[in-house]
Amino acid sequence: MSALPFRIGFGEDAHRLEAGRPLVLGGVPVPHAELGAVAHSDGDAVLHAVADALLSGLALGDIGQYFPDTAAEWAGMDSRVIVARALELVRERGYAPGNVAVVVTLDRPKLGPLRADIARSVAALLSLPESEVGVSFKTSEGLAPAHVQTRVTALLVRAGEG
Ligand code: C5P
Ligand code: MG
């Protein structure tokens, strides 16, 4: 058991984008995306970073250890399963997510209209109120037009604190 009542986690992910593939972020399909993620799983870069943030907060490694991207059984998998597993590992250690902050860097399309949907979706996966999930969007200013980058911080709160 950790000596700390609160622990911070940080996760990151990136995927190359290609035409003719779906783009899913935070469990939300992005309509009218010209490019989608090249990935072994469903390529949900938000959920991959969320899962890594949860695991890193308790020094539990990263999602590749639990879901190797070479394993045939995980091909095309729904990344919500990955988050559910990371959450289970956090809870087994007596912690729960307090709040999370998500940053998505993507040139196109504009994601502003999906902000509330993504926050709601991530919050539901973590059993948090929507108000505990911050979602920010940035462009790469044209430096990486065929690329999605995500970064997530997560505060983990020990049972009985906060
Ligand atoms: O990266 P930049 O600062 O130019 O982004 C300007 C604004 O555009 C951001 O505040 C963000 O809310 C929005 N944005 C968006 N969807 C993206 C990238 C940025 O809605 N894919
Ligand atoms: Mg990924």
mmCIF file of C-alpha atoms and ligand atoms in Angstrom:
data_model
loop_
_atom_site.group_PDB
_atom_site.id
_atom_site.type_symbol
_atom_site.label_atom_id
_atom_site.label_comp_id
_atom_site.label_asym_id
_atom_site.label_seq_id
_atom_site.Cartn_x
_atom_site.Cartn_y
_atom_site.Cartn_z
ATOM 1 C CA MET A 1 0.000 0.000 0.000
ATOM 2 C CA SER A 2 1.321 3.429 -0.943
ATOM 3 C CA ALA A 3 2.101 5.950 1.795
ATOM 4 C CA LEU A 4 0.578 8.728 -0.321
ATOM 5 C CA PRO A 5 -3.121 9.632 -0.055
ATOM 6 C CA PHE A 6 -3.015 11.130 -3.574
ATOM 7 C CA ARG A 7 -0.983 10.016 -6.548
ATOM 8 C CA ILE A 8 -0.591 11.611 -9.930
ATOM 9 C CA GLY A 9 -0.452 9.678 -13.168
ATOM 10 C CA PHE A 10 0.529 10.766 -16.642
ATOM 11 C CA GLY A 11 -0.105 8.978 -19.924
ATOM 12 C CA GLU A 12 0.602 9.701 -23.536
ATOM 13 C CA ASP A 13 -0.201 8.141 -26.894
ATOM 14 C CA ALA A 14 0.138 8.841 -30.579
ATOM 15 C CA HIS A 15 -1.155 7.239 -33.732
ATOM 16 C CA ARG A 16 -0.454 7.760 -37.383
ATOM 17 C CA LEU A 17 -3.553 8.698 -39.379
ATOM 18 C CA GLU A 18 -4.584 7.355 -42.772
ATOM 19 C CA ALA A 19 -7.542 7.801 -45.101
ATOM 20 C CA GLY A 20 -10.283 5.194 -44.943
ATOM 21 C CA ARG A 21 -9.949 4.367 -41.244
ATOM 22 C CA PRO A 22 -12.241 5.322 -38.383
ATOM 23 C CA LEU A 23 -11.156 7.859 -35.784
ATOM 24 C CA VAL A 24 -12.382 7.184 -32.247
ATOM 25 C CA LEU A 25 -11.381 9.439 -29.347
ATOM 26 C CA GLY A 26 -12.399 8.758 -25.770
ATOM 27 C CA GLY A 27 -14.868 6.132 -26.971
ATOM 28 C CA VAL A 28 -16.560 8.674 -29.249
ATOM 29 C CA PRO A 29 -16.486 8.140 -33.038
ATOM 30 C CA VAL A 30 -15.415 11.362 -34.756
ATOM 31 C CA PRO A 31 -17.838 12.009 -37.633
ATOM 32 C CA HIS A 32 -16.480 13.299 -40.944
ATOM 33 C CA ALA A 33 -12.848 12.579 -40.066
ATOM 34 C CA GLU A 34 -10.937 12.327 -43.357
ATOM 35 C CA LEU A 35 -8.175 10.385 -41.618
ATOM 36 C CA GLY A 36 -8.355 7.644 -38.987
ATOM 37 C CA ALA A 37 -5.902 5.877 -36.709
ATOM 38 C CA VAL A 38 -3.547 3.172 -37.899
ATOM 39 C CA ALA A 39 -3.524 0.760 -34.960
ATOM 40 C CA HIS A 40 -3.606 -2.816 -33.777
ATOM 41 C CA SER A 41 -6.618 -2.063 -31.558
ATOM 42 C CA ASP A 42 -9.372 0.446 -32.356
ATOM 43 C CA GLY A 43 -6.639 3.112 -32.102
ATOM 44 C CA ASP A 44 -8.398 5.242 -29.486
ATOM 45 C CA ALA A 45 -5.460 7.432 -28.485
ATOM 46 C CA VAL A 46 -7.434 9.140 -25.708
ATOM 47 C CA LEU A 47 -8.329 5.898 -23.976
ATOM 48 C CA HIS A 48 -4.811 4.514 -24.374
ATOM 49 C CA ALA A 49 -3.417 7.601 -22.656
ATOM 50 C CA VAL A 50 -6.137 7.439 -19.958
ATOM 51 C CA ALA A 51 -5.214 3.824 -19.199
ATOM 52 C CA ASP A 52 -1.506 4.657 -19.067
ATOM 53 C CA ALA A 53 -2.199 7.601 -16.765
ATOM 54 C CA LEU A 54 -4.077 5.323 -14.357
ATOM 55 C CA LEU A 55 -1.323 2.697 -14.408
ATOM 56 C CA SER A 56 1.542 5.189 -14.111
ATOM 57 C CA GLY A 57 -0.033 6.815 -11.063
ATOM 58 C CA LEU A 58 0.556 3.619 -9.133
ATOM 59 C CA ALA A 59 3.753 2.611 -10.941
ATOM 60 C CA LEU A 60 1.989 -0.324 -12.576
ATOM 61 C CA GLY A 61 3.792 -0.074 -15.888
ATOM 62 C CA ASP A 62 1.922 0.569 -19.124
ATOM 63 C CA ILE A 63 -0.821 -0.943 -21.246
ATOM 64 C CA GLY A 64 1.616 -2.783 -23.506
ATOM 65 C CA GLN A 65 2.385 -5.129 -20.621
ATOM 66 C CA TYR A 66 -1.269 -6.037 -20.189
ATOM 67 C CA PHE A 67 -2.384 -5.832 -23.826
ATOM 68 C CA PRO A 68 0.605 -6.593 -26.101
ATOM 69 C CA ASP A 69 -0.003 -5.117 -29.561
ATOM 70 C CA THR A 70 1.387 -8.294 -31.088
ATOM 71 C CA ALA A 71 -1.321 -10.486 -29.554
ATOM 72 C CA ALA A 72 -3.884 -11.607 -32.146
ATOM 73 C CA GLU A 73 -6.609 -11.667 -29.477
ATOM 74 C CA TRP A 74 -6.346 -7.876 -29.048
ATOM 75 C CA ALA A 75 -6.574 -7.054 -32.767
ATOM 76 C CA GLY A 76 -9.262 -4.421 -33.370
ATOM 77 C CA MET A 77 -10.218 -4.488 -29.700
ATOM 78 C CA ASP A 78 -12.426 -1.905 -28.049
ATOM 79 C CA SER A 79 -10.101 0.272 -25.962
ATOM 80 C CA ARG A 80 -12.775 0.643 -23.300
ATOM 81 C CA VAL A 81 -11.715 -2.849 -22.207
ATOM 82 C CA ILE A 82 -8.172 -1.541 -21.661
ATOM 83 C CA VAL A 83 -9.411 1.329 -19.486
ATOM 84 C CA ALA A 84 -11.667 -1.013 -17.516
ATOM 85 C CA ARG A 85 -8.686 -3.266 -16.743
ATOM 86 C CA ALA A 86 -6.471 -0.338 -15.702
ATOM 87 C CA LEU A 87 -9.267 0.958 -13.459
ATOM 88 C CA GLU A 88 -9.634 -2.462 -11.876
ATOM 89 C CA LEU A 89 -5.896 -2.555 -11.086
ATOM 90 C CA VAL A 90 -6.111 0.909 -9.508
ATOM 91 C CA ARG A 91 -9.113 -0.088 -7.400
ATOM 92 C CA GLU A 92 -7.449 -3.317 -6.286
ATOM 93 C CA ARG A 93 -4.749 -1.119 -4.754
ATOM 94 C CA GLY A 94 -7.296 0.956 -2.856
ATOM 95 C CA TYR A 95 -7.357 4.033 -5.109
ATOM 96 C CA ALA A 96 -9.907 5.618 -7.425
ATOM 97 C CA PRO A 97 -9.583 8.359 -10.052
ATOM 98 C CA GLY A 98 -10.272 11.853 -8.673
ATOM 99 C CA ASN A 99 -10.068 13.979 -11.791
ATOM 100 C CA VAL A 100 -8.440 13.628 -15.161
ATOM 101 C CA ALA A 101 -7.242 16.122 -17.770
ATOM 102 C CA VAL A 102 -7.079 15.115 -21.424
ATOM 103 C CA VAL A 103 -5.228 17.008 -24.166
ATOM 104 C CA VAL A 104 -5.681 15.982 -27.807
ATOM 105 C CA THR A 105 -3.428 17.407 -30.504
ATOM 106 C CA LEU A 106 -5.036 16.959 -33.905
ATOM 107 C CA ASP A 107 -5.122 19.301 -36.889
ATOM 108 C CA ARG A 108 -8.441 18.212 -38.413
ATOM 109 C CA PRO A 109 -11.320 18.035 -37.881
ATOM 110 C CA LYS A 110 -12.202 20.550 -35.191
ATOM 111 C CA LEU A 111 -13.161 18.609 -32.086
ATOM 112 C CA GLY A 112 -14.794 21.398 -30.098
ATOM 113 C CA PRO A 113 -18.301 20.141 -30.885
ATOM 114 C CA LEU A 114 -17.370 16.748 -29.367
ATOM 115 C CA ARG A 115 -15.875 18.094 -26.134
ATOM 116 C CA ALA A 116 -18.894 17.298 -23.959
ATOM 117 C CA ASP A 117 -19.402 13.880 -25.569
ATOM 118 C CA ILE A 118 -15.769 12.919 -24.962
ATOM 119 C CA ALA A 119 -15.844 14.202 -21.365
ATOM 120 C CA ARG A 120 -19.071 12.306 -20.701
ATOM 121 C CA SER A 121 -17.748 9.121 -22.249
ATOM 122 C CA VAL A 122 -14.431 9.171 -20.350
ATOM 123 C CA ALA A 123 -16.225 10.119 -17.130
ATOM 124 C CA ALA A 124 -18.630 7.195 -17.505
ATOM 125 C CA LEU A 125 -15.752 4.759 -18.020
ATOM 126 C CA LEU A 126 -14.096 6.018 -14.830
ATOM 127 C CA SER A 127 -17.333 6.337 -12.808
ATOM 128 C CA LEU A 128 -16.679 10.067 -12.408
ATOM 129 C CA PRO A 129 -18.959 13.064 -12.813
ATOM 130 C CA GLU A 130 -18.432 14.798 -16.156
ATOM 131 C CA SER A 131 -17.152 17.849 -14.268
ATOM 132 C CA GLU A 132 -14.048 15.868 -13.216
ATOM 133 C CA VAL A 133 -12.903 15.331 -16.804
ATOM 134 C CA GLY A 134 -11.189 18.260 -18.530
ATOM 135 C CA VAL A 135 -10.824 17.987 -22.292
ATOM 136 C CA SER A 136 -8.586 20.337 -24.304
ATOM 137 C CA PHE A 137 -7.819 20.384 -28.006
ATOM 138 C CA LYS A 138 -4.796 21.732 -29.831
ATOM 139 C CA THR A 139 -3.655 21.707 -33.429
ATOM 140 C CA SER A 140 -0.060 20.897 -34.329
ATOM 141 C CA GLU A 141 -0.090 24.101 -36.387
ATOM 142 C CA GLY A 142 0.381 21.948 -39.471
ATOM 143 C CA LEU A 143 3.526 20.232 -38.180
ATOM 144 C CA ALA A 144 1.868 16.799 -37.955
ATOM 145 C CA PRO A 145 -1.271 16.721 -40.119
ATOM 146 C CA ALA A 146 -1.458 12.906 -40.285
ATOM 147 C CA HIS A 147 -0.975 12.329 -36.599
ATOM 148 C CA VAL A 148 -2.978 12.324 -33.397
ATOM 149 C CA GLN A 149 -1.232 12.933 -30.074
ATOM 150 C CA THR A 150 -2.807 12.643 -26.647
ATOM 151 C CA ARG A 151 -1.678 13.454 -23.131
ATOM 152 C CA VAL A 152 -3.586 12.698 -19.933
ATOM 153 C CA THR A 153 -2.983 13.422 -16.275
ATOM 154 C CA ALA A 154 -4.983 11.606 -13.614
ATOM 155 C CA LEU A 155 -5.223 12.240 -9.901
ATOM 156 C CA LEU A 156 -5.689 9.009 -7.961
ATOM 157 C CA VAL A 157 -7.271 9.281 -4.546
ATOM 158 C CA ARG A 158 -6.862 6.655 -1.839
ATOM 159 C CA ALA A 159 -10.100 5.256 -0.423
ATOM 160 C CA GLY A 160 -11.211 7.372 2.525
ATOM 161 C CA GLU A 161 -9.404 10.559 1.339
ATOM 162 C CA GLY A 162 -10.814 13.602 -0.428
HETATM 163 O O1 C5P B 1 -3.795 24.708 -31.606
HETATM 164 P P1 C5P B 1 -4.550 25.975 -31.539
HETATM 165 O O2 C5P B 1 -4.189 26.782 -30.326
HETATM 166 O O3 C5P B 1 -4.436 26.776 -32.800
HETATM 167 O O4 C5P B 1 -6.094 25.618 -31.408
HETATM 168 C C1 C5P B 1 -7.027 26.660 -31.377
HETATM 169 C C2 C5P B 1 -8.341 26.150 -30.786
HETATM 170 O O5 C5P B 1 -8.964 25.255 -31.684
HETATM 171 C C3 C5P B 1 -8.183 25.429 -29.489
HETATM 172 O O6 C5P B 1 -8.485 26.284 -28.448
HETATM 173 C C4 C5P B 1 -9.177 24.280 -29.583
HETATM 174 O O7 C5P B 1 -10.272 24.476 -28.734
HETATM 175 C C5 C5P B 1 -9.636 24.241 -30.998
HETATM 176 N N1 C5P B 1 -9.334 22.958 -31.625
HETATM 177 C C6 C5P B 1 -10.362 22.095 -31.910
HETATM 178 N N2 C5P B 1 -10.125 20.917 -32.541
HETATM 179 C C7 C5P B 1 -8.877 20.581 -32.894
HETATM 180 C C8 C5P B 1 -7.802 21.429 -32.575
HETATM 181 C C9 C5P B 1 -8.067 22.621 -31.935
HETATM 182 O O8 C5P B 1 -11.522 22.365 -31.616
HETATM 183 N N3 C5P B 1 -8.699 19.429 -33.567
HETATM 184 MG MG MG B 2 -2.671 3.908 -28.956
#
